[in-house]
Amino acid sequence: MNYDDDDEYVEEEGGGEEESGGEEEYEEEEVEEGGEEEEYEEEAEEEEYEEEEVEEGGEEEEYEEEAEEEEYEEEEEGEEGEEEEYEEEEDGEEGEEEEYEEEEDGEEGEEEEYEEEEDGEEEEYEGEEEDEEFSLELDDDVFGDRSEYPDAEDGDFEEDEGDWTPEDYESSAQAFFGDGEYFGDTAEQQYMDDGYELCEDNEQYLSELEDEIEGISDVVQFYNLDDTVVPRGFVSMEELSTIKKLHPDADLSKLHTAVPVKKSASKKAGKSRKSPISQKSSKKKLAGSVSNIDSKDTVDLRKYCSPVGDQGQTSRCSAFAWTHAIEMALKMKGEEIPPLACSYTMLSFQNLQGDMQDFEYAYSGGEGTMGGPEPGIEIMSAGTCREELWPNDAEEPEVEIEDMEDDAGNYCVENVEIESIELEDVKKILSAGGFVHVGMNTGKAFSEMGRDGVMNAAEAPSGQHGRHAMLIVGYIGNYYIIKNSWGTEWGDNGYCYIPKNVLAESEPDLSAVLIKGNKGNKGNKGNKGNKVDDEDNEDNEGNGKKRKKANNEDNGKKRRKIDDEDDEFNEDDEDYGRRRKIRKR
């Protein structure tokens, strides 16, 4: 008896059928002359194939698959429990092998991996993620090595696995940044150089504030400039309001702002969320082409960054970071782009969150933004309009909302993947030419940042005065290069260098941004699991031997490896590209 679907089954009377395969990979084995038998036991509870039951007594059943034009013939064997044989006819040439592996394991707990791809992409037969090229062709000078730092030792480039001390970081900082003009600078020294003097009543002012805001003296100091009281440092938006009440005549323009960590209701979702970006998302394994990359000694992508922005005294930090991400991604693609509107991005955030009100509320940043990669996916895909339509320092736009929406479509990022990652993955992402959106707790070190941009490794960010969102655009040893949105007067022209141990203790929320390049066609490079290559697909089009693993909804005999009940993605997630699922049985 013959059939043409490359799989062999054994069915025993009185028993169900147990799926005999682990991973959805089938290796088609040639059936030797004389009809070699392979037995596969399939249990009924694991059975997801739609196939008619064979009646007792060996009644003959016919299986026809119109989409594949493959025939399954069953021969009666007469005796109870006798095996039914399915012989496979090879199409065309003798010895031609199409490999599908079906492991005879039968053990419970064996892992099966199921993958569902949009737009009719074929399922991969090995459980490995598709190996795609994400990095673009970037200039070689963004990737450096240790030879560029003659004062550094090999130990300065060893990964901190939790065993580095603040003294180790201090030594590395000297080796990496010691030649800088402002190395060792402090914020106080910078203010003095700019003509500020510490206010005589500083201690009194801070004491009064401590009654209202615990720990405020860690992040704020009062200075005088031309007989005007000027507090400097950073505070949360709530703390800023308190300072305004206590010091209505003070110049508060030099205070930077962070967003307090608190739960607020989302009108759209009806759920509480942390603000701005402390919300955690499930991490996924890095794609093969990224996970296999060796981390460079140094990566510095600042040449692809747009100018540093200034969010002012608003809660738009994440909106600035994602706007800078769009600008950076387009520049990496070789496009010339104008500055984009961060307030329009903030408006898009609020629309996604369900708390959008008006233009002024968007400019203020409201109560902050949701975390995780999902808003970044939506915002980068939809785009942001030009800043000239809505200046970053203006409460309202210059044009109608429809004009901004139309313009935003000109500045969107295609072929981008954004995913939540762990801190240990950041260097691989950067070495692959990607970058990372980070939300983290702030701390005293943010207010003490000098013009060298080097953050104190001994200061653990408490988050007491809020969280903040920025972009990670490189690293040197165990120092990460961070682009901020507090203007160019802060840190090293708007950038800072945060030690790995500080970032690890800041409860970071990390979203990697990977731009897909053109180094290889999708599915061709490292295509171990795809047993039907592109050439075979063309040659075998219409051939009954070709296995179609997707888009056969009309085929009643189609083997479905997706269990809708176990689908871990809801309907809202369907807009976020290809969905994959791994299920254990």
Coordinates of C-alpha atoms in Angstrom, one line a residue:
M1 CA 0.0 0.0 0.0
N2 CA 1.3 3.4 -0.9
Y3 CA 1.0 7.0 0.2
D4 CA 2.9 10.2 -0.7
D5 CA 3.1 12.3 2.5
D6 CA 6.5 11.2 3.8
D7 CA 5.3 10.1 7.2
E8 CA 4.8 6.6 8.5
Y9 CA 2.3 5.5 11.1
V10 CA 1.5 2.4 13.0
E11 CA -2.0 2.1 14.4
E12 CA -2.9 -0.6 16.9
E13 CA -6.5 -1.8 17.6
G14 CA -7.9 -0.9 21.0
G15 CA -5.4 1.9 21.5
G16 CA -5.3 5.5 20.6
E17 CA -2.5 7.1 18.7
E18 CA 0.4 8.7 20.5
E19 CA 2.3 11.4 18.8
S20 CA 5.8 10.1 18.4
G21 CA 7.9 13.1 17.8
G22 CA 9.6 15.6 19.9
E23 CA 10.4 18.6 18.0
E24 CA 8.4 19.3 14.9
E25 CA 11.2 18.1 12.6
Y26 CA 10.7 15.1 10.5
E27 CA 13.4 13.2 8.8
E28 CA 12.0 11.2 5.9
E29 CA 13.7 7.9 5.7
E30 CA 13.8 5.8 2.5
V31 CA 11.8 2.7 2.8
E32 CA 13.9 -0.2 1.7
E33 CA 12.6 -2.7 -0.9
G34 CA 10.3 -5.3 0.6
G35 CA 8.5 -2.7 2.7
E36 CA 10.4 -1.8 5.8
E37 CA 8.2 -1.1 8.8
E38 CA 8.5 1.6 11.4
E39 CA 6.2 1.6 14.4
Y40 CA 5.1 4.8 16.0
E41 CA 2.8 4.8 19.0
E42 CA 0.6 7.8 19.4
E43 CA -1.6 8.4 22.5
A44 CA -5.0 9.8 22.0
E45 CA -4.7 12.7 24.5
E46 CA -1.7 14.1 22.5
E47 CA -3.3 13.6 19.2
E48 CA -3.9 16.9 17.3
Y49 CA -4.2 15.5 13.8
E50 CA -7.6 15.4 12.2
E51 CA -7.8 11.9 10.8
E52 CA -10.6 9.4 10.7
E53 CA -10.6 6.5 13.2
V54 CA -10.0 3.1 11.7
E55 CA -12.9 0.9 12.5
E56 CA -12.5 -2.6 14.2
G57 CA -12.0 -5.5 12.0
G58 CA -9.6 -3.8 9.7
E59 CA -12.2 -1.8 7.7
E60 CA -10.5 0.1 4.9
E61 CA -10.3 3.9 5.1
E62 CA -9.1 6.3 2.5
Y63 CA -7.4 9.5 3.2
E64 CA -7.2 12.1 0.5
E65 CA -5.5 15.5 0.8
E66 CA -6.6 17.7 -2.0
A67 CA -4.2 20.6 -1.3
E68 CA -1.2 18.2 -1.4
E69 CA -2.7 15.7 -3.9
E70 CA -1.3 13.0 -1.7
E71 CA -3.0 9.7 -1.2
Y72 CA -3.1 7.6 1.9
E73 CA -4.2 4.0 1.3
E74 CA -4.9 1.6 4.1
E75 CA -4.9 -2.1 3.6
E76 CA -6.9 -4.4 5.8
E77 CA -4.8 -6.8 7.8
G78 CA -7.7 -9.0 8.9
E79 CA -6.3 -10.1 12.3
E80 CA -7.0 -8.1 15.4
G81 CA -4.1 -5.8 16.3
E82 CA -2.3 -6.4 13.1
E83 CA -0.1 -3.5 12.0
E84 CA -1.1 -1.4 9.0
E85 CA 1.7 -0.5 6.8
Y86 CA 2.2 2.7 5.0
E87 CA 4.7 2.6 2.2
E88 CA 6.2 5.7 0.8
E89 CA 6.6 6.2 -2.9
E90 CA 9.5 8.4 -3.9
D91 CA 8.7 11.0 -6.4
G92 CA 11.0 10.8 -9.4
E93 CA 14.6 10.0 -8.7
E94 CA 15.8 7.0 -6.8
G95 CA 17.7 7.8 -3.6
E96 CA 16.3 11.3 -3.4
E97 CA 16.0 12.2 0.3
E98 CA 13.8 14.8 2.0
E99 CA 14.5 14.6 5.7
Y100 CA 12.0 14.9 8.4
E101 CA 12.9 13.6 11.8
E102 CA 10.4 11.9 14.0
E103 CA 11.9 10.8 17.3
E104 CA 10.5 7.6 19.0
D105 CA 10.7 8.9 22.5
G106 CA 7.3 8.5 23.9
E107 CA 8.4 10.0 27.3
E108 CA 6.2 12.5 29.0
G109 CA 7.7 15.9 29.4
E110 CA 9.4 15.7 26.0
E111 CA 9.6 19.1 24.4
E112 CA 7.8 20.0 21.2
E113 CA 8.2 23.4 19.6
Y114 CA 5.6 24.9 17.5
E115 CA 6.1 28.0 15.5
E116 CA 3.5 30.1 13.7
E117 CA 4.6 32.7 11.2
E118 CA 2.5 35.5 9.5
D119 CA 2.0 35.9 5.8
G120 CA 2.3 32.3 5.0
E121 CA 5.9 31.8 6.0
E122 CA 6.8 28.1 6.3
E123 CA 7.3 26.8 9.8
E124 CA 10.8 26.0 10.9
Y125 CA 11.3 22.3 11.6
E126 CA 14.1 22.6 14.2
G127 CA 13.2 24.4 17.4
E128 CA 15.9 27.0 16.7
E129 CA 14.8 30.5 16.0
E130 CA 15.3 31.7 12.5
D131 CA 18.8 33.0 12.0
E132 CA 18.3 36.5 10.6
E133 CA 20.8 39.3 10.0
F134 CA 19.8 42.3 12.1
S135 CA 22.9 44.5 11.9
L136 CA 23.3 47.0 9.2
E137 CA 26.6 47.8 7.5
L138 CA 28.0 50.3 10.0
D139 CA 31.3 52.1 9.8
D140 CA 34.2 50.0 11.2
D141 CA 35.3 52.8 13.6
V142 CA 32.3 52.2 15.9
F143 CA 33.8 49.0 17.0
G144 CA 37.1 49.3 18.9
D145 CA 39.6 47.1 20.7
R146 CA 41.7 47.4 23.8
S147 CA 44.7 48.6 22.0
E148 CA 43.1 52.0 21.8
Y149 CA 43.5 52.4 25.5
P150 CA 47.2 52.0 26.3
D151 CA 46.7 52.7 30.0
A152 CA 44.2 49.9 30.3
E153 CA 45.1 46.3 31.2
D154 CA 43.4 43.1 30.1
G155 CA 41.6 43.0 33.4
D156 CA 39.8 46.2 32.7
F157 CA 38.0 44.4 29.8
E158 CA 37.0 41.4 31.8
E159 CA 33.3 41.1 32.5
D160 CA 32.1 42.1 35.9
E161 CA 30.2 39.0 37.1
G162 CA 29.5 40.5 40.5
D163 CA 33.0 40.4 41.8
W164 CA 34.2 43.9 40.9
T165 CA 34.7 46.4 43.7
P166 CA 34.2 50.2 43.5
E167 CA 38.0 50.5 43.5
D168 CA 38.1 48.2 40.4
Y169 CA 35.7 50.6 38.6
E170 CA 37.7 53.6 39.7
S171 CA 40.9 52.1 38.3
S172 CA 39.2 51.3 35.0
A173 CA 37.7 54.8 34.8
Q174 CA 41.1 56.2 35.1
A175 CA 42.4 54.0 32.3
F176 CA 39.5 54.7 30.0
F177 CA 38.7 58.4 30.7
G178 CA 41.7 59.7 32.6
D179 CA 43.0 61.7 29.6
G180 CA 39.8 63.7 29.3
E181 CA 39.9 67.4 30.0
Y182 CA 37.3 67.2 32.8
F183 CA 38.1 63.8 34.3
G184 CA 37.4 63.9 38.0
D185 CA 35.2 66.9 37.6
T186 CA 32.2 67.3 39.9
A187 CA 28.8 69.0 39.4
E188 CA 29.8 71.5 42.1
Q189 CA 33.0 72.4 40.3
Q190 CA 31.1 72.8 37.0
Y191 CA 28.6 75.2 38.7
M192 CA 31.5 77.2 40.2
D193 CA 33.1 77.6 36.9
D194 CA 29.9 78.8 35.5
G195 CA 29.7 81.6 38.1
Y196 CA 27.4 80.0 40.7
E197 CA 28.2 80.1 44.4
L198 CA 26.8 77.8 47.1
C199 CA 24.0 79.7 48.8
E200 CA 24.7 80.7 52.4
D201 CA 21.2 79.5 53.4
N202 CA 21.6 76.2 51.6
E203 CA 21.5 74.1 54.8
Q204 CA 18.4 76.0 56.0
Y205 CA 16.5 75.6 52.7
L206 CA 17.4 71.9 52.6
S207 CA 16.3 71.4 56.2
E208 CA 12.9 72.9 55.4
L209 CA 12.6 70.7 52.3
E210 CA 13.5 67.6 54.3
D211 CA 10.3 68.1 56.4
E212 CA 8.3 67.8 53.1
I213 CA 10.6 65.6 51.0
E214 CA 12.7 62.9 52.6
G215 CA 16.2 62.6 51.2
I216 CA 15.9 65.7 49.1
S217 CA 19.3 66.9 50.3
D218 CA 20.9 64.0 48.4
V219 CA 19.9 65.3 45.0
V220 CA 19.4 69.1 45.4
Q221 CA 21.7 72.0 46.4
F222 CA 20.9 75.7 46.5
Y223 CA 23.2 78.2 44.7
N224 CA 23.2 81.9 44.1
L225 CA 23.7 83.5 40.6
D226 CA 23.4 87.3 40.4
D227 CA 21.5 87.5 43.6
T228 CA 19.0 84.9 42.5
V229 CA 18.5 81.6 44.3
V230 CA 19.0 78.7 41.9
P231 CA 18.5 75.2 43.2
R232 CA 20.3 72.6 41.1
G233 CA 20.1 68.8 40.8
F234 CA 17.2 66.6 39.8
V235 CA 13.8 65.9 41.4
S236 CA 10.6 64.1 40.6
M237 CA 7.7 66.1 39.2
E238 CA 5.9 66.0 42.5
E239 CA 9.0 67.2 44.4
L240 CA 9.3 70.1 41.9
S241 CA 5.8 71.2 42.8
T242 CA 6.7 71.2 46.5
I243 CA 9.9 73.3 45.9
K244 CA 7.8 75.8 43.8
K245 CA 5.5 76.3 46.8
L246 CA 8.3 76.8 49.3
H247 CA 10.5 79.0 47.0
P248 CA 8.2 80.9 44.7
D249 CA 10.9 83.4 43.8
A250 CA 13.7 80.9 43.1
D251 CA 14.8 80.2 39.5
L252 CA 14.0 76.5 39.2
S253 CA 15.0 76.2 35.5
K254 CA 18.2 74.3 36.3
L255 CA 16.4 71.4 38.0
H256 CA 16.1 68.3 35.9
T257 CA 13.2 66.0 36.4
A258 CA 12.5 62.3 36.7
V259 CA 9.2 60.4 37.0
P260 CA 8.1 59.1 40.4
V261 CA 7.6 55.3 40.7
K262 CA 3.9 54.9 41.5
K263 CA 0.9 53.0 40.3
S264 CA -1.7 54.8 38.2
A265 CA -4.7 53.6 36.4
S266 CA -4.8 53.2 32.7
K267 CA -8.2 54.2 31.5
K268 CA -7.8 52.1 28.4
A269 CA -6.7 48.8 29.9
G270 CA -8.2 49.3 33.4
K271 CA -5.0 48.1 34.9
S272 CA -2.5 49.6 37.3
R273 CA 1.0 50.2 35.8
K274 CA 4.2 51.6 37.1
S275 CA 5.5 54.9 35.7
P276 CA 7.4 55.6 33.7
I277 CA 9.2 52.4 32.6
S278 CA 9.5 50.0 35.5
Q279 CA 7.0 47.6 33.9
K280 CA 8.6 44.2 33.2
S281 CA 8.1 42.2 30.1
S282 CA 8.9 38.6 29.5
K283 CA 12.4 38.1 28.1
K284 CA 13.0 36.0 25.1
K285 CA 16.1 34.2 23.8
L286 CA 18.2 36.3 21.5
A287 CA 18.0 35.5 17.8
G288 CA 20.7 33.1 16.6
S289 CA 22.5 35.7 14.5
V290 CA 22.8 37.9 17.6
S291 CA 23.4 35.3 20.3
N292 CA 26.4 33.9 18.4
I293 CA 28.1 37.2 18.1
D294 CA 31.3 37.7 20.2
S295 CA 31.1 41.0 22.2
K296 CA 33.6 43.6 21.1
D297 CA 36.0 45.3 23.5
T298 CA 34.3 48.6 22.8
V299 CA 31.3 49.9 20.9
D300 CA 30.5 53.5 20.4
L301 CA 27.5 54.4 18.2
R302 CA 27.4 58.1 19.0
K303 CA 28.2 59.1 15.4
Y304 CA 24.7 57.8 14.5
C305 CA 23.0 59.7 17.3
S306 CA 20.9 62.8 16.7
P307 CA 21.8 65.9 18.8
V308 CA 21.1 65.5 22.6
G309 CA 17.7 66.9 23.5
D310 CA 16.4 68.6 26.6
Q311 CA 13.1 67.5 28.0
G312 CA 12.9 70.4 30.3
Q313 CA 10.8 70.0 33.5
T314 CA 8.5 67.4 32.0
S315 CA 7.9 63.7 32.3
R316 CA 8.7 63.0 28.6
C317 CA 12.0 61.1 29.2
S318 CA 10.8 57.9 27.5
A319 CA 9.2 59.9 24.6
F320 CA 12.6 61.6 24.1
A321 CA 14.4 58.3 24.2
W322 CA 12.1 56.6 21.7
T323 CA 12.2 59.7 19.4
H324 CA 16.0 59.6 19.6
A325 CA 15.7 55.9 18.7
I326 CA 13.8 56.6 15.5
E327 CA 16.3 59.3 14.5
M328 CA 19.2 57.0 15.3
A329 CA 17.7 54.0 13.4
L330 CA 17.0 56.1 10.3
K331 CA 20.5 57.6 10.4
M332 CA 22.0 54.1 10.6
K333 CA 20.0 53.2 7.5
G334 CA 21.8 56.1 5.7
E335 CA 18.8 58.5 5.7
E336 CA 19.1 62.2 6.2
I337 CA 16.4 63.3 8.7
P338 CA 15.4 66.5 10.4
P339 CA 14.9 66.7 14.2
L340 CA 11.6 64.9 15.2
A341 CA 8.9 66.0 17.6
C342 CA 9.2 64.3 21.1
S343 CA 5.8 65.7 22.2
Y344 CA 4.1 64.0 19.3
T345 CA 5.7 60.8 20.4
M346 CA 4.4 61.5 23.9
L347 CA 0.9 62.0 22.5
S348 CA 1.2 58.6 20.8
F349 CA 2.3 57.0 24.1
Q350 CA -0.8 58.5 25.8
N351 CA -3.0 57.3 23.0
L352 CA -1.7 53.7 23.5
Q353 CA -2.0 53.9 27.3
G354 CA -5.5 55.3 27.1
D355 CA -4.7 58.5 29.1
M356 CA -4.5 61.0 26.3
Q357 CA -6.1 64.3 27.1
D358 CA -4.8 67.3 25.1
F359 CA -1.7 68.8 23.7
E360 CA -0.6 70.5 26.9
Y361 CA -0.9 67.3 28.8
A362 CA 1.2 65.5 26.2
Y363 CA 3.9 68.2 26.4
S364 CA 4.0 67.8 30.2
G365 CA 4.4 64.1 29.9
G366 CA 1.4 63.5 32.2
E367 CA 2.1 60.6 34.6
G368 CA 4.8 59.1 32.5
T369 CA 4.8 56.1 30.1
M370 CA 4.3 52.4 30.1
G371 CA 7.4 50.2 29.8
G372 CA 8.5 47.2 27.8
P373 CA 9.1 46.9 24.1
E374 CA 5.5 47.1 22.9
P375 CA 5.1 50.9 22.8
G376 CA 8.5 51.2 21.1
I377 CA 7.3 48.7 18.4
E378 CA 4.2 50.7 17.8
I379 CA 5.9 54.1 17.9
M380 CA 8.8 53.3 15.7
S381 CA 6.6 51.6 13.2
A382 CA 4.1 54.5 13.0
G383 CA 6.8 57.2 13.1
T384 CA 7.0 60.7 14.5
C385 CA 6.5 64.0 12.8
R386 CA 9.1 66.7 12.3
E387 CA 9.9 69.0 15.3
E388 CA 9.1 72.1 13.2
L389 CA 5.5 71.0 13.3
W390 CA 5.6 70.7 17.1
P391 CA 8.7 72.2 18.7
N392 CA 10.0 70.3 21.7
D393 CA 9.8 73.4 23.9
A394 CA 6.2 74.3 22.9
E395 CA 3.1 73.2 24.7
E396 CA 1.0 73.1 21.5
P397 CA 1.8 72.2 17.9
E398 CA 2.0 74.6 15.0
V399 CA -0.3 72.6 12.8
E400 CA -3.4 70.4 13.0
I401 CA -3.2 66.8 14.3
E402 CA -4.0 65.4 10.9
D403 CA -1.0 67.2 9.4
M404 CA 1.3 65.7 12.1
E405 CA -0.1 62.2 11.5
D406 CA 0.5 62.5 7.8
D407 CA 4.0 63.7 8.3
A408 CA 4.8 61.0 10.9
G409 CA 4.5 58.4 8.2
N410 CA 7.5 59.8 6.4
Y411 CA 9.7 59.1 9.5
C412 CA 8.9 55.5 10.5
V413 CA 11.3 52.6 10.8
E414 CA 10.8 49.4 8.8
N415 CA 12.3 46.0 9.4
V416 CA 13.0 46.7 13.1
E417 CA 12.7 44.2 16.0
I418 CA 12.3 45.3 19.6
E419 CA 12.5 42.8 22.4
S420 CA 13.0 42.8 26.2
I421 CA 16.5 41.5 27.2
E422 CA 18.6 41.0 30.2
L423 CA 21.6 43.1 31.2
E424 CA 24.0 40.3 30.1
D425 CA 22.7 40.6 26.5
V426 CA 23.3 44.3 26.1
K427 CA 26.9 44.0 24.8
K428 CA 25.9 41.4 22.2
I429 CA 23.1 43.8 21.0
L430 CA 25.5 46.7 20.7
S431 CA 28.2 44.5 19.0
A432 CA 25.5 43.5 16.5
G433 CA 24.9 47.2 15.7
G434 CA 21.8 47.6 17.7
F435 CA 21.1 49.8 20.7
V436 CA 19.0 49.6 23.9
H437 CA 16.2 51.7 25.4
V438 CA 16.7 51.6 29.2
G439 CA 14.5 52.7 32.1
M440 CA 16.2 52.7 35.5
N441 CA 16.1 54.1 39.0
T442 CA 17.8 57.4 39.6
G443 CA 20.0 58.2 42.6
K444 CA 22.4 60.7 44.1
A445 CA 25.0 60.1 41.5
F446 CA 22.8 61.7 38.8
S447 CA 22.9 65.0 40.7
E448 CA 26.6 64.8 41.2
M449 CA 27.5 64.1 37.6
G450 CA 30.4 66.2 36.4
R451 CA 31.5 67.2 33.0
D452 CA 33.5 63.9 32.6
G453 CA 30.2 62.0 32.6
V454 CA 31.6 59.2 34.7
M455 CA 29.1 57.9 37.3
N456 CA 30.2 56.9 40.8
A457 CA 30.3 53.1 40.9
A458 CA 29.8 53.2 44.7
E459 CA 26.4 54.8 44.5
A460 CA 23.5 52.4 44.1
P461 CA 20.4 54.1 42.6
S462 CA 17.6 54.0 45.1
G463 CA 14.8 55.2 42.8
Q464 CA 13.6 57.3 45.8
H465 CA 13.4 60.4 43.6
G466 CA 12.1 58.6 40.5
R467 CA 13.0 56.6 37.4
H468 CA 14.4 57.8 34.1
A469 CA 14.5 56.6 30.5
M470 CA 17.6 56.9 28.2
L471 CA 19.4 55.1 25.3
I472 CA 22.4 52.8 25.7
V473 CA 24.5 53.5 22.6
G474 CA 27.8 51.8 23.4
Y475 CA 30.2 50.6 26.1
I476 CA 33.9 50.6 27.1
G477 CA 34.8 47.6 29.3
N478 CA 32.2 47.6 32.1
Y479 CA 31.1 51.2 31.5
Y480 CA 28.0 51.8 29.3
I481 CA 27.7 54.8 27.1
I482 CA 24.3 56.5 27.8
K483 CA 22.5 59.2 25.8
N484 CA 20.4 61.4 28.1
S485 CA 17.7 64.1 27.5
W486 CA 18.8 66.7 30.1
G487 CA 20.6 68.9 27.6
T488 CA 24.3 69.2 26.7
E489 CA 25.2 71.0 29.9
W490 CA 24.7 67.7 31.9
G491 CA 27.5 65.1 31.9
D492 CA 29.8 64.7 28.9
N493 CA 27.9 66.9 26.5
G494 CA 24.7 65.2 27.4
Y495 CA 26.1 61.6 27.7
C496 CA 27.3 59.7 30.7
Y497 CA 29.2 56.5 31.5
I498 CA 27.3 54.2 33.9
P499 CA 29.1 51.3 35.5
K500 CA 27.6 47.9 35.0
N501 CA 27.2 47.3 38.7
V502 CA 25.2 50.5 39.1
L503 CA 23.0 49.6 36.1
A504 CA 22.4 46.1 37.5
E505 CA 21.2 47.6 40.8
S506 CA 18.9 50.1 39.2
E507 CA 16.1 47.6 38.3
P508 CA 16.7 48.2 34.6
D509 CA 14.0 47.7 32.0
L510 CA 15.9 47.0 28.8
S511 CA 14.4 46.9 25.3
A512 CA 16.8 46.0 22.5
V513 CA 16.4 47.7 19.1
L514 CA 17.7 45.6 16.2
I515 CA 17.6 46.9 12.6
K516 CA 17.4 44.2 10.1
G517 CA 20.0 44.5 7.4
N518 CA 20.6 43.0 4.0
K519 CA 23.5 40.7 4.6
G520 CA 21.5 37.6 3.8
N521 CA 18.1 36.5 2.7
K522 CA 15.7 35.6 5.5
G523 CA 15.9 31.9 6.2
N524 CA 18.9 31.1 4.0
K525 CA 21.7 31.8 6.4
G526 CA 22.2 29.1 9.0
N527 CA 19.2 27.3 7.7
K528 CA 19.8 24.0 9.5
G529 CA 16.2 23.3 10.4
N530 CA 14.5 24.1 7.1
K531 CA 14.8 20.9 5.1
V532 CA 13.2 22.3 2.0
D533 CA 15.5 25.0 0.6
D534 CA 14.4 27.8 -1.7
E535 CA 15.6 26.0 -4.9
D536 CA 13.7 22.8 -4.0
N537 CA 10.6 24.9 -3.3
E538 CA 10.7 26.3 -6.8
D539 CA 11.3 22.9 -8.4
N540 CA 8.7 21.2 -6.3
E541 CA 5.9 23.7 -6.6
G542 CA 2.7 21.8 -7.1
N543 CA 4.5 18.5 -6.2
G544 CA 2.7 16.3 -3.8
K545 CA 6.0 15.6 -2.0
K546 CA 6.3 19.2 -0.9
R547 CA 5.3 19.7 2.7
K548 CA 3.3 22.9 3.3
K549 CA 3.5 23.7 7.0
A550 CA 1.4 26.9 6.9
N551 CA -1.7 28.4 5.4
N552 CA -3.6 25.1 4.7
E553 CA -6.7 26.1 6.6
D554 CA -9.0 24.4 4.2
N555 CA -7.2 21.1 4.4
G556 CA -9.1 18.9 6.8
K557 CA -6.2 16.5 7.1
K558 CA -3.7 19.2 7.9
R559 CA -1.6 18.5 11.0
R560 CA -2.1 21.4 13.3
K561 CA 0.6 21.9 15.8
I562 CA -0.9 25.0 17.4
D563 CA -3.2 24.6 20.3
D564 CA -5.4 27.7 20.6
E565 CA -6.0 27.1 24.2
D566 CA -2.3 27.3 25.0
D567 CA -1.7 30.3 22.9
E568 CA 0.2 32.8 25.2
F569 CA -0.5 35.8 23.0
N570 CA -3.8 37.7 23.1
E571 CA -5.6 39.4 20.3
D572 CA -3.9 42.7 21.1
D573 CA -0.6 41.1 20.4
E574 CA -1.4 40.2 16.9
D575 CA -0.2 43.5 15.6
Y576 CA 3.3 42.9 16.8
G577 CA 4.8 40.8 14.0
R578 CA 5.5 37.1 13.8
R579 CA 4.4 35.1 16.8
R580 CA 6.2 32.0 18.0
K581 CA 5.1 29.6 20.7
I582 CA 7.0 26.9 22.5
R583 CA 4.9 24.4 24.3
K584 CA 6.0 21.6 26.6
R585 CA 4.2 18.3 26.8

